[in-house]
C-alpha positions as YAML, in Angstrom:
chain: A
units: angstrom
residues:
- id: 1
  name: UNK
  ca: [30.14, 11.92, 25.59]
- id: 2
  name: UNK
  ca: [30.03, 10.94, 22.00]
- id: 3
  name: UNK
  ca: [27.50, 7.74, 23.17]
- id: 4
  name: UNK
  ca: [25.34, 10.14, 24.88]
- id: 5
  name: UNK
  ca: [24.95, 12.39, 22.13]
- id: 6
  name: UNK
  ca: [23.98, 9.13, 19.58]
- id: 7
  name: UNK
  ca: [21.84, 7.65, 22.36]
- id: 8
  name: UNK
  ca: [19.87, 11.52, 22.90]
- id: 9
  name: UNK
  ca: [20.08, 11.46, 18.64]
- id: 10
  name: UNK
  ca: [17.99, 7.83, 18.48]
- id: 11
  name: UNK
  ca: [15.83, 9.00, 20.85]
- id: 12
  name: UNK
  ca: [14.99, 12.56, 19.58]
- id: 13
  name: UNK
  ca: [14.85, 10.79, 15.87]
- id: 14
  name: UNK
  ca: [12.60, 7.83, 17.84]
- id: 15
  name: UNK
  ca: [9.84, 10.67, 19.29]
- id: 16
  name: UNK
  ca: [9.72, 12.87, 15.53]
- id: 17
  name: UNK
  ca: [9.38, 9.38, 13.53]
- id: 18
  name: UNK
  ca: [6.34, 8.67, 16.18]
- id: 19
  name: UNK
  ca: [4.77, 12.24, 16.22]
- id: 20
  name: UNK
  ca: [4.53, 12.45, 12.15]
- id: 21
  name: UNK
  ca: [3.23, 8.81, 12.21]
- id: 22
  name: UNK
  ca: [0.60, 9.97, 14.47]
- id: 23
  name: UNK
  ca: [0.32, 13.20, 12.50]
- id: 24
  name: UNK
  ca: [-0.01, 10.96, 9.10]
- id: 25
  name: UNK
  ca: [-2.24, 8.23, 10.25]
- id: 26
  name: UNK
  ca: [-3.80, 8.15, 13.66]
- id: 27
  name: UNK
  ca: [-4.91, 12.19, 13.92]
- id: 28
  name: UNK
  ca: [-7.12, 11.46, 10.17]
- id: 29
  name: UNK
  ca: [-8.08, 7.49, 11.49]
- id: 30
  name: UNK
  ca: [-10.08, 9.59, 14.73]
- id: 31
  name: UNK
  ca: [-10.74, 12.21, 12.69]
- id: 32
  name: UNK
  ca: [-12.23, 9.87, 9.70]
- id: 33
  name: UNK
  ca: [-14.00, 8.03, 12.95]
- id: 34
  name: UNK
  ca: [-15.59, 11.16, 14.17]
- id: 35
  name: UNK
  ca: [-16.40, 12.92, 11.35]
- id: 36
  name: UNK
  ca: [-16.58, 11.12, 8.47]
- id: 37
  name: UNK
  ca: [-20.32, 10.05, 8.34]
- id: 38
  name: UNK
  ca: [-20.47, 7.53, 5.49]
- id: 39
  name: UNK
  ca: [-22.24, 7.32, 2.34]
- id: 40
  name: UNK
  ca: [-23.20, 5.00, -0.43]
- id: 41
  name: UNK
  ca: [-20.50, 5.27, -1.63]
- id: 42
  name: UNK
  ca: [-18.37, 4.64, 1.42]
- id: 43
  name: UNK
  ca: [-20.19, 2.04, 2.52]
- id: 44
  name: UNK
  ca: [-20.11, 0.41, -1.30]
- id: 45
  name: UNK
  ca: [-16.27, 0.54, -1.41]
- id: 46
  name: UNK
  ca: [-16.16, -0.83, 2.30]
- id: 47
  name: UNK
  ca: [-18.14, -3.60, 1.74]
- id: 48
  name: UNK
  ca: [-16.32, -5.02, -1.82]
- id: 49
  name: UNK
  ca: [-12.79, -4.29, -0.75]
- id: 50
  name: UNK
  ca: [-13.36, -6.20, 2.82]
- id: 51
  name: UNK
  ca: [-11.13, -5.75, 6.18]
- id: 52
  name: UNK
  ca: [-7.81, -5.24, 4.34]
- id: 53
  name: UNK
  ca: [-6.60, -5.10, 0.55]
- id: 54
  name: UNK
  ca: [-2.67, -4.92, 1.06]
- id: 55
  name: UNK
  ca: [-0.70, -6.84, 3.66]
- id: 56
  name: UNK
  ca: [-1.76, -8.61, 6.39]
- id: 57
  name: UNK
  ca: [-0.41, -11.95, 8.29]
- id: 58
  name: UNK
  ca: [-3.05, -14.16, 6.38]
- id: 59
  name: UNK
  ca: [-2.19, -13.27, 2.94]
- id: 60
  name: UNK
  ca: [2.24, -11.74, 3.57]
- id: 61
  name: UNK
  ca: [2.03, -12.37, -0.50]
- id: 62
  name: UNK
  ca: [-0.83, -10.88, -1.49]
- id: 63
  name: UNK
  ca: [-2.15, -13.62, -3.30]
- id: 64
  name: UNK
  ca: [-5.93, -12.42, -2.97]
- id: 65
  name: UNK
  ca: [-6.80, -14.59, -0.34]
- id: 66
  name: UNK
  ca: [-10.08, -14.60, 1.64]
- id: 67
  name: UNK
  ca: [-11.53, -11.98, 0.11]
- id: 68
  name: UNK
  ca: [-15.67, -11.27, -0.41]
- id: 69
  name: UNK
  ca: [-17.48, -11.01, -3.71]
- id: 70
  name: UNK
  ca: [-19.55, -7.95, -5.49]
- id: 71
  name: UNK
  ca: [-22.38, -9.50, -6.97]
- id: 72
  name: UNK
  ca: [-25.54, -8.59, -8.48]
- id: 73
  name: UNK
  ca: [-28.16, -10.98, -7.35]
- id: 74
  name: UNK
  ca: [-31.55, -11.19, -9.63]
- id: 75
  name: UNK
  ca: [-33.28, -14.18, -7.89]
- id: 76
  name: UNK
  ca: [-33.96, -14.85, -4.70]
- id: 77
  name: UNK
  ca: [-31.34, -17.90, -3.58]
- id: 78
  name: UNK
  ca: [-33.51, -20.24, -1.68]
- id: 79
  name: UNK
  ca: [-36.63, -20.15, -3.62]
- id: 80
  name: UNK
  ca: [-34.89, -19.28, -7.25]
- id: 81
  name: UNK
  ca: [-38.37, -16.80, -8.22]
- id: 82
  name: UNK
  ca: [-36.96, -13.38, -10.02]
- id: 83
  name: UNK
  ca: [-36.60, -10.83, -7.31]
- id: 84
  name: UNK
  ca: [-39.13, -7.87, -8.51]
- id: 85
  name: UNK
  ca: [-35.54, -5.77, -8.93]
- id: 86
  name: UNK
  ca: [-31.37, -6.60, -8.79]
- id: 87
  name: UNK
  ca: [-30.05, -6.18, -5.63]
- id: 88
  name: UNK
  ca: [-26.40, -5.57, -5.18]
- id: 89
  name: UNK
  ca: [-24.95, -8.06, -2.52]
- id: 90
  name: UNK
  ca: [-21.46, -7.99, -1.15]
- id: 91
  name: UNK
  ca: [-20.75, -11.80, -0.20]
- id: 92
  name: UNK
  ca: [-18.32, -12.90, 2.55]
- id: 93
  name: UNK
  ca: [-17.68, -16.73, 2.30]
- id: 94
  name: UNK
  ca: [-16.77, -18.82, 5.86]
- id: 95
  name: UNK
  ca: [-13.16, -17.52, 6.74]
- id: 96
  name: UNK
  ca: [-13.71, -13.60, 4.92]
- id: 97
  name: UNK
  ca: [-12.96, -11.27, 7.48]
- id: 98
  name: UNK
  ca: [-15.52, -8.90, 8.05]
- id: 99
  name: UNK
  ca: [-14.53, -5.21, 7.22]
- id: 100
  name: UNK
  ca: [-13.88, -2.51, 10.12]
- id: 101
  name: UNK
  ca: [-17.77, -1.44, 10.02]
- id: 102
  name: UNK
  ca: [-18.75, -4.28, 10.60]
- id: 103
  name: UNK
  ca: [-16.66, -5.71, 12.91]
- id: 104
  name: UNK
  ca: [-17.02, -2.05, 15.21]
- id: 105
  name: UNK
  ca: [-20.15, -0.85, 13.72]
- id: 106
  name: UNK
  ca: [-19.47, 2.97, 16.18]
- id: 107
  name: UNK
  ca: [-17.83, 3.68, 12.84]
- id: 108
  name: UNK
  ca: [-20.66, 3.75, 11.18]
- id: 109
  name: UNK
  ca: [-21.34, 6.99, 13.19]
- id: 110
  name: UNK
  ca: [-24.62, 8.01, 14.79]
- id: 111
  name: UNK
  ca: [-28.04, 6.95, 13.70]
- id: 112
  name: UNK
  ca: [-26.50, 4.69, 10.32]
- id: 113
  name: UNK
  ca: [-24.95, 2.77, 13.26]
- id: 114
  name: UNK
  ca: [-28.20, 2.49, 15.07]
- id: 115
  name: UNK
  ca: [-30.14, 1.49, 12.06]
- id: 116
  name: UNK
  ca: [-27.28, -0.86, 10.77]
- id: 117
  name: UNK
  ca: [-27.74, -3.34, 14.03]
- id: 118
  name: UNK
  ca: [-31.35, -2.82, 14.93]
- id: 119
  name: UNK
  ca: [-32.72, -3.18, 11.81]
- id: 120
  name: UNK
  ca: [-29.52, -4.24, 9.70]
- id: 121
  name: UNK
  ca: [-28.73, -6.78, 12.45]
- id: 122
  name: UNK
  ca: [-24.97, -6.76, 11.57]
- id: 123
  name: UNK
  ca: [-24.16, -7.22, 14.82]
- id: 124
  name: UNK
  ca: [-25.00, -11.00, 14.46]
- id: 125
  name: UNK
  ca: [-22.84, -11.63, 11.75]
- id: 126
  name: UNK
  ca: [-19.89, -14.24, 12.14]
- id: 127
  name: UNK
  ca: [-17.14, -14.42, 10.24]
- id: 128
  name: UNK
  ca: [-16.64, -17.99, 10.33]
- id: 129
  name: UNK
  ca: [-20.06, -18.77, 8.95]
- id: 130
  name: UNK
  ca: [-19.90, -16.07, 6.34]
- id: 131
  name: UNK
  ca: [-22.49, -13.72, 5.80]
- id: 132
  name: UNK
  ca: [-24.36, -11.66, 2.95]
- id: 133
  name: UNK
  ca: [-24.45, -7.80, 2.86]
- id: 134
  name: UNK
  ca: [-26.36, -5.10, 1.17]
- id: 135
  name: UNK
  ca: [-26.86, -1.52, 1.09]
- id: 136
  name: UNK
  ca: [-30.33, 0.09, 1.87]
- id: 137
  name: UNK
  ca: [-32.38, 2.88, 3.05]
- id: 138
  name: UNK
  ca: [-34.88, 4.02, 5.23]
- id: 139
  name: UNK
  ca: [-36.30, 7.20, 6.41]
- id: 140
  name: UNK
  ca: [-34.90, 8.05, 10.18]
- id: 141
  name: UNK
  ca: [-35.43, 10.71, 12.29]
- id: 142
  name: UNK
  ca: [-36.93, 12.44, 9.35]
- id: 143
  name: UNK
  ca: [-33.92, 11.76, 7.22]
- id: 144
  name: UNK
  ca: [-33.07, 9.61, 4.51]
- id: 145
  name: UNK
  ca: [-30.13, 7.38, 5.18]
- id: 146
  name: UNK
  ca: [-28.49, 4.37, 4.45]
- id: 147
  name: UNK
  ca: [-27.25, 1.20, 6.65]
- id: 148
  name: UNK
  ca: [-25.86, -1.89, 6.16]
- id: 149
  name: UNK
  ca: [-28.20, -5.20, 6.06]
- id: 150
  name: UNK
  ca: [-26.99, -8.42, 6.93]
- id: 151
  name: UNK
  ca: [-29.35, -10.18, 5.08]
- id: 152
  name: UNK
  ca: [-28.04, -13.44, 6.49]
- id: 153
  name: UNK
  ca: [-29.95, -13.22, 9.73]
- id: 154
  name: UNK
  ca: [-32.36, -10.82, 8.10]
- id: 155
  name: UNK
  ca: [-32.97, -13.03, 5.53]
- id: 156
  name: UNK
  ca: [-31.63, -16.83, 5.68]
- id: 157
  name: UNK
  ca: [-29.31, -15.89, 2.89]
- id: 158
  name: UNK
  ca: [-26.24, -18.22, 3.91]
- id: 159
  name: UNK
  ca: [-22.88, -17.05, 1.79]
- id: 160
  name: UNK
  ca: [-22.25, -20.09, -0.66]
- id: 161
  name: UNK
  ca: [-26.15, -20.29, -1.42]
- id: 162
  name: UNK
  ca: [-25.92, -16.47, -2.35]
- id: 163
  name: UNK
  ca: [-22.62, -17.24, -4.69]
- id: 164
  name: UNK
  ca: [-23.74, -19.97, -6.28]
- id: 165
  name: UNK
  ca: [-27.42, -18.15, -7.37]
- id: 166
  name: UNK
  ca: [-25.15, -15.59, -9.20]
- id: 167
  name: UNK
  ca: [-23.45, -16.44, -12.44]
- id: 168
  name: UNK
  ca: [-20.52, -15.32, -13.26]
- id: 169
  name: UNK
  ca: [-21.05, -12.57, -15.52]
- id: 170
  name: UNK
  ca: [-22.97, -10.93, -12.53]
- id: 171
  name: UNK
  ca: [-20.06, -11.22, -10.02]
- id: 172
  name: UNK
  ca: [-16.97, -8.63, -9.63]
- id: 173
  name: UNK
  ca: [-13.75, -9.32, -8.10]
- id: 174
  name: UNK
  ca: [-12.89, -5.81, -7.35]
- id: 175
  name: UNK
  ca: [-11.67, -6.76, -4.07]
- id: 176
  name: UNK
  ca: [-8.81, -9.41, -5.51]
- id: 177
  name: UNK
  ca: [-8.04, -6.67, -7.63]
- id: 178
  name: UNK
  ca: [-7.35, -3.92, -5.59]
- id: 179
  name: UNK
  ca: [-5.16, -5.99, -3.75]
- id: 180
  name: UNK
  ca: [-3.43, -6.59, -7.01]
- id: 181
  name: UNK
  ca: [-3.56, -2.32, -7.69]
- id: 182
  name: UNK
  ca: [-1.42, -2.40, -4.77]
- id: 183
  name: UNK
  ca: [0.53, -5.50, -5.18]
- id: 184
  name: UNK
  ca: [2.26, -4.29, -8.73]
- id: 185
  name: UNK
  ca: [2.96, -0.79, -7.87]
- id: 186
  name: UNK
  ca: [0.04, 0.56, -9.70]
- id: 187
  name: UNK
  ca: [0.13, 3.60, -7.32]
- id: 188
  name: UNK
  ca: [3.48, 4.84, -7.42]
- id: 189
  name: UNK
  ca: [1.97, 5.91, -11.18]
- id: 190
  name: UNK
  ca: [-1.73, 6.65, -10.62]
- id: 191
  name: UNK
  ca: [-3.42, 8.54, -8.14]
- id: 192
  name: UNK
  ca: [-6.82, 7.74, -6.57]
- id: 193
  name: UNK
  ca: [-7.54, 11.41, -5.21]
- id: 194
  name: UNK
  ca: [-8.40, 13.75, -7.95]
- id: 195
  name: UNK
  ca: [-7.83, 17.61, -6.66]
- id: 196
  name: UNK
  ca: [-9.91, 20.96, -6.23]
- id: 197
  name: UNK
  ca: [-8.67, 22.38, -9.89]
- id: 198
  name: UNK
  ca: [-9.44, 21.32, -13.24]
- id: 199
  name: UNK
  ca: [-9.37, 17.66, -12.39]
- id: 200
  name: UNK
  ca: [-12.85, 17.81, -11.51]
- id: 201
  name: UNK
  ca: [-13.56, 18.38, -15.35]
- id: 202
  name: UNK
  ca: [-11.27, 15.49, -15.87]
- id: 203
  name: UNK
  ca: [-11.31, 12.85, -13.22]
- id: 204
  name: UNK
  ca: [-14.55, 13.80, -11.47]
- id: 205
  name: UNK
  ca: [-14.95, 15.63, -7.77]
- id: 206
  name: UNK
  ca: [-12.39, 14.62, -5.36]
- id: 207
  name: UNK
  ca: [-13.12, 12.42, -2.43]
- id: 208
  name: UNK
  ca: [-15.02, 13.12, 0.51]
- id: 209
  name: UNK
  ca: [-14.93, 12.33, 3.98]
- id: 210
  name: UNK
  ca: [-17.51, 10.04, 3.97]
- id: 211
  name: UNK
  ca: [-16.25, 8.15, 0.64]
- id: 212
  name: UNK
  ca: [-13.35, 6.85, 3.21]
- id: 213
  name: UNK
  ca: [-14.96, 5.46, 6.26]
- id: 214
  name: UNK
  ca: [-13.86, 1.92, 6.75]
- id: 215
  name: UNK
  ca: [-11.65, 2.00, 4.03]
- id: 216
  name: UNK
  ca: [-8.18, -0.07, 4.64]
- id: 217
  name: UNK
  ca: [-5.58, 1.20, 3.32]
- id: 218
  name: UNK
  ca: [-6.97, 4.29, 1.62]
- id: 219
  name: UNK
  ca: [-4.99, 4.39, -1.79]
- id: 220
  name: UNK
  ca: [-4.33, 8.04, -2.64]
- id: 221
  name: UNK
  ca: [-0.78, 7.76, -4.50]
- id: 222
  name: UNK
  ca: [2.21, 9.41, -3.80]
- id: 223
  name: UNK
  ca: [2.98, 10.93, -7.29]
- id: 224
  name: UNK
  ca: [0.93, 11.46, -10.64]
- id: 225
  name: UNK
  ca: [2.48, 10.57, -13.49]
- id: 226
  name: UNK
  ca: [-0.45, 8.93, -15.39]
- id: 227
  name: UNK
  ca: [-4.13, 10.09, -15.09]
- id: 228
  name: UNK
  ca: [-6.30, 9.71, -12.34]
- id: 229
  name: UNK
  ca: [-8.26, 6.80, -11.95]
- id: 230
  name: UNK
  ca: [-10.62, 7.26, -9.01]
- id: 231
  name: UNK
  ca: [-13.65, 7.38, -11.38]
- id: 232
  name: UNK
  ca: [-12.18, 5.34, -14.33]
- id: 233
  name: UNK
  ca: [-15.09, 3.31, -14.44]
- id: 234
  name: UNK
  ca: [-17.44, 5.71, -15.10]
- id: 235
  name: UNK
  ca: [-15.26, 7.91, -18.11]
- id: 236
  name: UNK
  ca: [-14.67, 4.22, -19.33]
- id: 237
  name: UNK
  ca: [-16.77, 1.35, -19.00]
- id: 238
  name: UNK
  ca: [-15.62, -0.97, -21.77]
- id: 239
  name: UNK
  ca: [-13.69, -3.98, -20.82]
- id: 240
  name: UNK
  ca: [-12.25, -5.01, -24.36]
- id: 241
  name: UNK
  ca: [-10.80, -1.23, -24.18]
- id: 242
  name: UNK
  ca: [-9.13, -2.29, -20.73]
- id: 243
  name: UNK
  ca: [-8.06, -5.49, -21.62]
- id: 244
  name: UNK
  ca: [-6.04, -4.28, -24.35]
- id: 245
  name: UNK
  ca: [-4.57, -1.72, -22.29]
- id: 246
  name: UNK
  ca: [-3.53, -3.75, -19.60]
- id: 247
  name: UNK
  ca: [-2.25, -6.46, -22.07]
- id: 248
  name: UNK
  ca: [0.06, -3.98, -23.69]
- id: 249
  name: UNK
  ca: [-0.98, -0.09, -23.34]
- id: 250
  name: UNK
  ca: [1.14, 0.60, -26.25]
- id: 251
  name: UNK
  ca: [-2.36, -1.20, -28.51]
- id: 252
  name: UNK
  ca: [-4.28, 2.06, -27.26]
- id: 253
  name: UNK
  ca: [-1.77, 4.51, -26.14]
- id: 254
  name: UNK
  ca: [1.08, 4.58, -28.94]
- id: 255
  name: UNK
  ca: [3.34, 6.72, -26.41]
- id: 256
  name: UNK
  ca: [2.13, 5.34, -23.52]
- id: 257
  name: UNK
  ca: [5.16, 4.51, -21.19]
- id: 258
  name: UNK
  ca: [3.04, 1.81, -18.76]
- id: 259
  name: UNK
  ca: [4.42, -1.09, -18.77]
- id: 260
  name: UNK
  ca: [3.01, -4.26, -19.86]
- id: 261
  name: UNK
  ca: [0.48, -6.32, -17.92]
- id: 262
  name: UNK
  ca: [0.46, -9.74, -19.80]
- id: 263
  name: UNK
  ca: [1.91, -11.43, -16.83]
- id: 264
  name: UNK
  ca: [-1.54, -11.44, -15.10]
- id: 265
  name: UNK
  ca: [-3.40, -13.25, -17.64]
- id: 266
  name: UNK
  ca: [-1.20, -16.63, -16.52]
- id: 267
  name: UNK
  ca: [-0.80, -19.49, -18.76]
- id: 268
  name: UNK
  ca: [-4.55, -20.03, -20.34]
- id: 269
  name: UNK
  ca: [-7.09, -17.93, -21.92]
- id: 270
  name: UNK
  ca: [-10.70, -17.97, -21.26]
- id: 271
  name: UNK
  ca: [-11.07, -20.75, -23.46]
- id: 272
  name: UNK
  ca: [-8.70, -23.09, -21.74]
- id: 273
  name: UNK
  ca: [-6.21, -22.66, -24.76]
- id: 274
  name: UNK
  ca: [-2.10, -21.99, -23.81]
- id: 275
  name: UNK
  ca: [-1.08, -17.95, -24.50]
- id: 276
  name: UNK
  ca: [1.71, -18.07, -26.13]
- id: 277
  name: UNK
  ca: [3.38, -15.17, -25.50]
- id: 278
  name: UNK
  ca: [6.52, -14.99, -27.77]
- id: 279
  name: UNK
  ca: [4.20, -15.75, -31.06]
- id: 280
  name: UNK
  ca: [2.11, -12.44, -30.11]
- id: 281
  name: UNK
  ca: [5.17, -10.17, -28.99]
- id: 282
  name: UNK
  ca: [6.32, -11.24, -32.75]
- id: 283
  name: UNK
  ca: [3.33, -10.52, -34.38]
- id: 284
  name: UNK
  ca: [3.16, -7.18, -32.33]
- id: 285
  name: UNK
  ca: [6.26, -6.20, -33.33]
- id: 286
  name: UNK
  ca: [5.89, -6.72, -37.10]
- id: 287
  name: UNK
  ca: [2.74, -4.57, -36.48]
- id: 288
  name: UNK
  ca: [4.41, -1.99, -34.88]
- id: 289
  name: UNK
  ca: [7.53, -2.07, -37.33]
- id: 290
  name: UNK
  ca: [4.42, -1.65, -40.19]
- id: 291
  name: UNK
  ca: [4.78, -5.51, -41.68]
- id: 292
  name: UNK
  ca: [1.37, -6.27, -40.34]
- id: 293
  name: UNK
  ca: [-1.71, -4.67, -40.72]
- id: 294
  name: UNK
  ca: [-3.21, -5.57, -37.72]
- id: 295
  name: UNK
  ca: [-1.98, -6.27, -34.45]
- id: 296
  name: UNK
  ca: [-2.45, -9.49, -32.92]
- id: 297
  name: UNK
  ca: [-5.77, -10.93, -31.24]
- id: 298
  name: UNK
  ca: [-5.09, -10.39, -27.48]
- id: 299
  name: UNK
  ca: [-6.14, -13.18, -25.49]
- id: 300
  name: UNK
  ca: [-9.81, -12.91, -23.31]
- id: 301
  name: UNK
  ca: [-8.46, -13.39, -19.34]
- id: 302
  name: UNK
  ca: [-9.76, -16.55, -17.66]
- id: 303
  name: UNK
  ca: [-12.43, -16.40, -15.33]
- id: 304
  name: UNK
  ca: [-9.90, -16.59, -11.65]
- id: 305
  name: UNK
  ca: [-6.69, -15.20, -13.67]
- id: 306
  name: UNK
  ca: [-5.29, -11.66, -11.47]
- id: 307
  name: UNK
  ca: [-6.09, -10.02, -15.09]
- id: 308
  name: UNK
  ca: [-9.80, -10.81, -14.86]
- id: 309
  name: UNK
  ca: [-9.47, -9.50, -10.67]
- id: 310
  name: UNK
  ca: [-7.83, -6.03, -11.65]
- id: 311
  name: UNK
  ca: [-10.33, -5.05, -14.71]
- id: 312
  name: UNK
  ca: [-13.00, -5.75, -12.19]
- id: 313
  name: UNK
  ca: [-11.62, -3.40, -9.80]
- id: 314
  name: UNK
  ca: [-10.57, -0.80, -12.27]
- id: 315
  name: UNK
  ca: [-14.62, -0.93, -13.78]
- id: 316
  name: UNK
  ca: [-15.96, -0.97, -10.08]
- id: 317
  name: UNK
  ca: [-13.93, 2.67, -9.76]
- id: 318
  name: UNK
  ca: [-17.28, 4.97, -10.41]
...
């Protein structure tokens, strides 16, 4: 009797675990699918964080692995002539896996999905050549809308040409970064979902449908205990500002209880030069304990050091 009862208990325990992980995620995947007609900005956040910015089997560490490239390209790659205006490209070297809208364009929804393979041609794109996306728009049925372009086949644009045309001032990791977001726990603090009250005066309108198609994982949060920081980038755009805060908040924020970041900047600076870190926890403290004036210099990140990645992706948050 008693091993019926546990065996009846799993399985009861088995079907409510199922139902609220359908309730959770499947019901607002189809939903999302059906309804959730994207927009630029959608299709933007899509395209920079890739097919998946958390775990998967290729990357069980999260080590930022095969991952594409925001970029703003001002010349055109294979003749090197100005373009007449900056384009914003989303590059996806041989081996980047392609994100969900591209890979099942029907996600896309409707007439964006037509225009993104008939005109956008995205449907030729392979992953193990790599390929070049952008944004753009065309009138349709009497409406404006956007679609994806692979400008690859549109365009002869191969992925490493495109990279190597942009310097690196012009190109944004936000993808690596988000990963990182993820990676360190950044969420159990900040949310990514500002509400329907006063945060719109504060953190800017709340998500919409559309913001999320293609998205993988979407990032909400689970608890707010520091601000919002869905539209960080646009209430704060300067990078010295985050790269003191994410070096040690406490530079910025005097009560600020985030921890430190310093970790991420590895064992160079930008200049090639060795951080050492217990010199400028010294100095900081003799600042803090009023025996300096000023606080140490902090350290610029490198160009491929996770510091560099996450301020990308916290600017690229508009």
């Amino acid at each position: 009797m008693a091993f019926r009862e546990y065996k009846l208990g799993a399985m009861f325990f088995g079907f409510a675990l199922s139902f609220s992980m359908m309730i959770t995620i499947f019901f607002p995947s189809m939903y999302i699918t059906d309804h959730g007609t994207p927009n630029d900005y959608g299709m933007d956040k899509t395209l920079t964080y890739g097919r998946n910015s958390a775990f998967t089997y290729s990357d069980p560490l999260l080590r930022q692995t095969h991952e594409p490239v925001k970029a703003i390209l001002r010349k055109d790659p294979a003749s090197g002539k100005p373009l007449s205006s900056p384009m914003t490209v989303y590059i996806y070297r041989p081996g980047d896996p392609f994100p969900s809208t591209i890979v099942h364009p029907r996600i896309l929804t409707g007439d964006i999905t037509t225009l993104s393979v008939q005109r956008g041609k995205i449907d030729q794109a392979d992953d193990s050549k790599g390929a070049v996306f952008t944004i753009a728009h065309t009138t349709y049925k009497g409406k404006s809308l956007p679609y994806i372009k692979n400008l690859t086949a549109t365009k002869g644009w191969q992925a490493d040409q495109v990279f190597s045309a942009v310097p690196d001032q012009d190109r944004s990791y936000a993808a690596q970064g988000r990963t990182l977001f993820e990676r360190e726990g950044c969420w159990w603090c900040h949310t990514l979902l500002p509400e329907e009250t006063q945060d719109w005066e504060t953190f800017g309108r709340p998500p919409l449908v559309g913001d999320l198609n293609g998205q993988s994982p979407t990032t909400f949060g689970s608890d707010r205990k520091a601000p919002d920081l869905l539209h960080v980038g646009s209430r704060n755009s300067s990078r010295e500002w985050m790269i003191m805060h994410l070096f040690n908040p406490r530079l910025v924020q005097p009560h600020s209880i985030m921890p430190r970041f310093d970790y991420l900047w590895g064992d160079k600076d930008a200049n090639g030069n060795k951080i050492d870190y217990a010199k400028w926890r010294k100095e900081y403290l003799q600042y803090y304990n009023g025996k300096r004036i000023y606080p140490p210099k902090v350290p610029m990140p490198a160009k491929h050091s996770e510091a560099r990645h996450m301020i990308d992706f916290l600017l690229d948050l508009k």
